[in-house]
Amino acid sequence: MDDIVSHKFEQERGHVISSVEVYTNQHGVSTEEAVEALNEMVEEDWKGINEDCINSPNFISKDVLSMLICWAREGDESALQGLR
């Protein structure tokens, strides 16, 4: 998510290649199409994470899983703040 948000800024700085640029080059699509595809991947991964947590074995504490998911979501939310 962070790479998608910072793509334009990183490009202007001439910094390292971003996942958006890699996707664009590999699939021959526009930047907008690459961003959309990467956002869909992120969404699918979140669905998988949530599903795995619901179906997790009993030896993993639900409190620990909840804490880890909240921590990961905070990272996504911080990246999204750059869009607002």
GROMACS .gro file of N, CA and C in nm:
model
  252
    1MET      N    1   0.084  -0.119   0.000
    1MET     CA    2   0.000   0.000   0.000
    1MET      C    3   0.088   0.125   0.000
    2ASP      N    4   0.190   0.126   0.084
    2ASP     CA    5   0.276   0.243   0.094
    2ASP      C    6   0.344   0.274  -0.039
    3ASP      N    7   0.384   0.170  -0.111
    3ASP     CA    8   0.450   0.187  -0.240
    3ASP      C    9   0.356   0.250  -0.341
    4ILE      N   10   0.230   0.216  -0.335
    4ILE     CA   11   0.132   0.274  -0.427
    4ILE      C   12   0.115   0.423  -0.397
    5VAL      N   13   0.105   0.456  -0.272
    5VAL     CA   14   0.083   0.595  -0.231
    5VAL      C   15   0.204   0.682  -0.263
    6SER      N   16   0.324   0.631  -0.240
    6SER     CA   17   0.445   0.712  -0.257
    6SER      C   18   0.503   0.706  -0.398
    7HIS      N   19   0.440   0.632  -0.488
    7HIS     CA   20   0.494   0.611  -0.623
    7HIS      C   21   0.529   0.741  -0.694
    8LYS      N   22   0.437   0.834  -0.699
    8LYS     CA   23   0.459   0.959  -0.773
    8LYS      C   24   0.574   1.038  -0.711
    9PHE      N   25   0.576   1.048  -0.579
    9PHE     CA   26   0.682   1.120  -0.509
    9PHE      C   27   0.817   1.056  -0.535
   10GLU      N   28   0.824   0.923  -0.526
   10GLU     CA   29   0.949   0.852  -0.548
   10GLU      C   30   0.998   0.869  -0.691
   11GLN      N   31   0.906   0.871  -0.785
   11GLN     CA   32   0.942   0.889  -0.925
   11GLN      C   33   1.004   1.027  -0.947
   12GLU      N   34   0.948   1.128  -0.885
   12GLU     CA   35   1.000   1.264  -0.898
   12GLU      C   36   1.140   1.277  -0.839
   13ARG      N   37   1.166   1.202  -0.733
   13ARG     CA   38   1.297   1.207  -0.669
   13ARG      C   39   1.399   1.121  -0.743
   14GLY      N   40   1.353   1.038  -0.837
   14GLY     CA   41   1.445   0.949  -0.905
   14GLY      C   42   1.496   0.840  -0.812
   15HIS      N   43   1.411   0.805  -0.718
   15HIS     CA   44   1.446   0.704  -0.617
   15HIS      C   45   1.433   0.566  -0.678
   16VAL      N   46   1.437   0.463  -0.597
   16VAL     CA   47   1.428   0.326  -0.645
   16VAL      C   48   1.296   0.299  -0.715
   17ILE      N   49   1.294   0.198  -0.798
   17ILE     CA   50   1.173   0.161  -0.872
   17ILE      C   51   1.066   0.112  -0.774
   18SER      N   52   0.942   0.144  -0.804
   18SER     CA   53   0.832   0.105  -0.715
   18SER      C   54   0.758  -0.014  -0.773
   19SER      N   55   0.673  -0.073  -0.692
   19SER     CA   56   0.592  -0.186  -0.739
   19SER      C   57   0.500  -0.142  -0.852
   20VAL      N   58   0.458  -0.015  -0.851
   20VAL     CA   59   0.373   0.035  -0.959
   20VAL      C   60   0.449   0.032  -1.091
   21GLU      N   61   0.573   0.078  -1.090
   21GLU     CA   62   0.654   0.076  -1.212
   21GLU      C   63   0.683  -0.066  -1.258
   22VAL      N   64   0.712  -0.154  -1.165
   22VAL     CA   65   0.738  -0.294  -1.200
   22VAL      C   66   0.615  -0.355  -1.266
   23TYR      N   67   0.498  -0.334  -1.205
   23TYR     CA   68   0.374  -0.390  -1.261
   23TYR      C   69   0.347  -0.331  -1.399
   24THR      N   70   0.366  -0.201  -1.413
   24THR     CA   71   0.344  -0.134  -1.540
   24THR      C   72   0.434  -0.194  -1.649
   25ASN      N   73   0.561  -0.212  -1.616
   25ASN     CA   74   0.656  -0.267  -1.713
   25ASN      C   75   0.627  -0.413  -1.745
   26GLN      N   76   0.594  -0.493  -1.645
   26GLN     CA   77   0.571  -0.635  -1.667
   26GLN      C   78   0.443  -0.663  -1.744
   27HIS      N   79   0.341  -0.582  -1.723
   27HIS     CA   80   0.210  -0.612  -1.782
   27HIS      C   81   0.172  -0.516  -1.894
   28GLY      N   82   0.256  -0.417  -1.922
   28GLY     CA   83   0.229  -0.324  -2.031
   28GLY      C   84   0.100  -0.246  -2.014
   29VAL      N   85   0.075  -0.201  -1.891
   29VAL     CA   86  -0.048  -0.126  -1.861
   29VAL      C   87  -0.012   0.015  -1.817
   30SER      N   88  -0.113   0.099  -1.807
   30SER     CA   89  -0.092   0.236  -1.760
   30SER      C   90  -0.068   0.237  -1.609
   31THR      N   91  -0.021   0.349  -1.560
   31THR     CA   92   0.000   0.365  -1.416
   31THR      C   93  -0.131   0.346  -1.340
   32GLU      N   94  -0.238   0.404  -1.393
   32GLU     CA   95  -0.369   0.393  -1.327
   32GLU      C   96  -0.414   0.247  -1.319
   33GLU      N   97  -0.394   0.173  -1.428
   33GLU     CA   98  -0.433   0.031  -1.428
   33GLU      C   99  -0.347  -0.048  -1.331
   34ALA      N  100  -0.219  -0.015  -1.323
   34ALA     CA  101  -0.129  -0.083  -1.229
   34ALA      C  102  -0.171  -0.056  -1.085
   35VAL      N  103  -0.204   0.069  -1.055
   35VAL     CA  104  -0.247   0.104  -0.919
   35VAL      C  105  -0.376   0.029  -0.885
   36GLU      N  106  -0.469   0.024  -0.978
   36GLU     CA  107  -0.595  -0.048  -0.955
   36GLU      C  108  -0.569  -0.196  -0.929
   37ALA      N  109  -0.483  -0.257  -1.010
   37ALA     CA  110  -0.453  -0.399  -0.994
   37ALA      C  111  -0.383  -0.425  -0.860
   38LEU      N  112  -0.289  -0.339  -0.824
   38LEU     CA  113  -0.219  -0.356  -0.696
   38LEU      C  114  -0.313  -0.336  -0.578
   39ASN      N  115  -0.405  -0.240  -0.589
   39ASN     CA  116  -0.505  -0.221  -0.482
   39ASN      C  117  -0.593  -0.345  -0.467
   40GLU      N  118  -0.629  -0.407  -0.579
   40GLU     CA  119  -0.709  -0.529  -0.574
   40GLU      C  120  -0.630  -0.641  -0.506
   41MET      N  121  -0.499  -0.648  -0.534
   41MET     CA  122  -0.415  -0.749  -0.467
   41MET      C  123  -0.411  -0.727  -0.317
   42VAL      N  124  -0.397  -0.601  -0.277
   42VAL     CA  125  -0.395  -0.568  -0.134
   42VAL      C  126  -0.528  -0.609  -0.069
   43GLU      N  127  -0.638  -0.577  -0.136
   43GLU     CA  128  -0.770  -0.612  -0.083
   43GLU      C  129  -0.786  -0.763  -0.069
   44GLU      N  130  -0.743  -0.838  -0.169
   44GLU     CA  131  -0.752  -0.984  -0.163
   44GLU      C  132  -0.664  -1.039  -0.051
   45ASP      N  133  -0.547  -0.981  -0.032
   45ASP     CA  134  -0.460  -1.026   0.076
   45ASP      C  135  -0.523  -1.001   0.212
   46TRP      N  136  -0.589  -0.884   0.228
   46TRP     CA  137  -0.657  -0.856   0.355
   46TRP      C  138  -0.769  -0.956   0.380
   47LYS      N  139  -0.842  -0.991   0.275
   47LYS     CA  140  -0.948  -1.092   0.289
   47LYS      C  141  -0.888  -1.223   0.337
   48GLY      N  142  -0.774  -1.261   0.278
   48GLY     CA  143  -0.707  -1.384   0.318
   48GLY      C  144  -0.659  -1.380   0.462
   49ILE      N  145  -0.604  -1.267   0.503
   49ILE     CA  146  -0.557  -1.252   0.641
   49ILE      C  147  -0.674  -1.265   0.737
   50ASN      N  148  -0.784  -1.197   0.708
   50ASN     CA  149  -0.901  -1.204   0.796
   50ASN      C  150  -0.958  -1.346   0.801
   51GLU      N  151  -0.965  -1.411   0.687
   51GLU     CA  152  -1.016  -1.548   0.682
   51GLU      C  153  -0.927  -1.642   0.762
   52ASP      N  154  -0.796  -1.626   0.747
   52ASP     CA  155  -0.702  -1.710   0.823
   52ASP      C  156  -0.717  -1.689   0.973
   53CYS      N  157  -0.743  -1.566   1.013
   53CYS     CA  158  -0.759  -1.538   1.156
   53CYS      C  159  -0.886  -1.601   1.210
   54ILE      N  160  -0.991  -1.597   1.131
   54ILE     CA  161  -1.117  -1.659   1.175
   54ILE      C  162  -1.100  -1.809   1.189
   55ASN      N  163  -1.024  -1.868   1.098
   55ASN     CA  164  -1.008  -2.013   1.097
   55ASN      C  165  -0.877  -2.059   1.162
   56SER      N  166  -0.814  -1.974   1.241
   56SER     CA  167  -0.684  -2.008   1.299
   56SER      C  168  -0.698  -2.118   1.404
   57PRO      N  169  -0.591  -2.195   1.420
   57PRO     CA  170  -0.593  -2.300   1.524
   57PRO      C  171  -0.607  -2.239   1.663
   58ASN      N  172  -0.656  -2.317   1.755
   58ASN     CA  173  -0.682  -2.268   1.891
   58ASN      C  174  -0.555  -2.234   1.968
   59PHE      N  175  -0.439  -2.286   1.926
   59PHE     CA  176  -0.318  -2.258   2.003
   59PHE      C  177  -0.264  -2.117   1.980
   60ILE      N  178  -0.324  -2.044   1.886
   60ILE     CA  179  -0.286  -1.905   1.865
   60ILE      C  180  -0.393  -1.817   1.929
   61SER      N  181  -0.351  -1.735   2.022
   61SER     CA  182  -0.443  -1.649   2.094
   61SER      C  183  -0.512  -1.551   1.999
   62LYS      N  184  -0.644  -1.543   2.011
   62LYS     CA  185  -0.721  -1.447   1.931
   62LYS      C  186  -0.679  -1.303   1.965
   63ASP      N  187  -0.640  -1.280   2.090
   63ASP     CA  188  -0.594  -1.147   2.130
   63ASP      C  189  -0.465  -1.109   2.056
   64VAL      N  190  -0.374  -1.205   2.044
   64VAL     CA  191  -0.248  -1.180   1.973
   64VAL      C  192  -0.277  -1.155   1.825
   65LEU      N  193  -0.362  -1.236   1.766
   65LEU     CA  194  -0.398  -1.218   1.625
   65LEU      C  195  -0.463  -1.082   1.604
   66SER      N  196  -0.552  -1.045   1.693
   66SER     CA  197  -0.621  -0.916   1.682
   66SER      C  198  -0.522  -0.801   1.689
   67MET      N  199  -0.427  -0.811   1.781
   67MET     CA  200  -0.326  -0.708   1.796
   67MET      C  201  -0.242  -0.695   1.669
   68LEU      N  202  -0.202  -0.807   1.611
   68LEU     CA  203  -0.121  -0.805   1.489
   68LEU      C  204  -0.198  -0.747   1.370
   69ILE      N  205  -0.324  -0.782   1.360
   69ILE     CA  206  -0.405  -0.728   1.251
   69ILE      C  207  -0.423  -0.577   1.268
   70CYS      N  208  -0.447  -0.532   1.389
   70CYS     CA  209  -0.461  -0.388   1.414
   70CYS      C  210  -0.332  -0.315   1.379
   71TRP      N  211  -0.219  -0.374   1.412
   71TRP     CA  212  -0.089  -0.315   1.381
   71TRP      C  213  -0.070  -0.304   1.229
   72ALA      N  214  -0.105  -0.409   1.157
   72ALA     CA  215  -0.093  -0.408   1.011
   72ALA      C  216  -0.188  -0.307   0.948
   73ARG      N  217  -0.310  -0.300   1.000
   73ARG     CA  218  -0.407  -0.203   0.948
   73ARG      C  219  -0.360  -0.060   0.970
   74GLU      N  220  -0.295  -0.037   1.081
   74GLU     CA  221  -0.242   0.096   1.110
   74GLU      C  222  -0.141   0.137   1.003
   75GLY      N  223  -0.061   0.043   0.959
   75GLY     CA  224   0.034   0.071   0.851
   75GLY      C  225  -0.037   0.108   0.723
   76ASP      N  226  -0.141   0.035   0.690
   76ASP     CA  227  -0.220   0.068   0.571
   76ASP      C  228  -0.286   0.203   0.586
   77GLU      N  229  -0.341   0.231   0.703
   77GLU     CA  230  -0.409   0.359   0.727
   77GLU      C  231  -0.310   0.474   0.718
   78SER      N  232  -0.188   0.454   0.767
   78SER     CA  233  -0.087   0.559   0.758
   78SER      C  234  -0.053   0.588   0.614
   79ALA      N  235  -0.045   0.484   0.532
   79ALA     CA  236  -0.017   0.503   0.390
   79ALA      C  237  -0.132   0.576   0.322
   80LEU      N  238  -0.254   0.543   0.360
   80LEU     CA  239  -0.370   0.608   0.300
   80LEU      C  240  -0.379   0.757   0.337
   81GLN      N  241  -0.325   0.794   0.451
   81GLN     CA  242  -0.325   0.935   0.491
   81GLN      C  243  -0.254   1.021   0.386
   82GLY      N  244  -0.159   0.961   0.315
   82GLY     CA  245  -0.089   1.032   0.211
   82GLY      C  246  -0.178   1.064   0.091
   83LEU      N  247  -0.288   0.992   0.077
   83LEU     CA  248  -0.381   1.015  -0.033
   83LEU      C  249  -0.480   1.125  -0.001
   84ARG      N  250  -0.496   1.154   0.125
   84ARG     CA  251  -0.600   1.251   0.166
   84ARG      C  252  -0.546   1.391   0.173
   0.00000   0.00000   0.00000
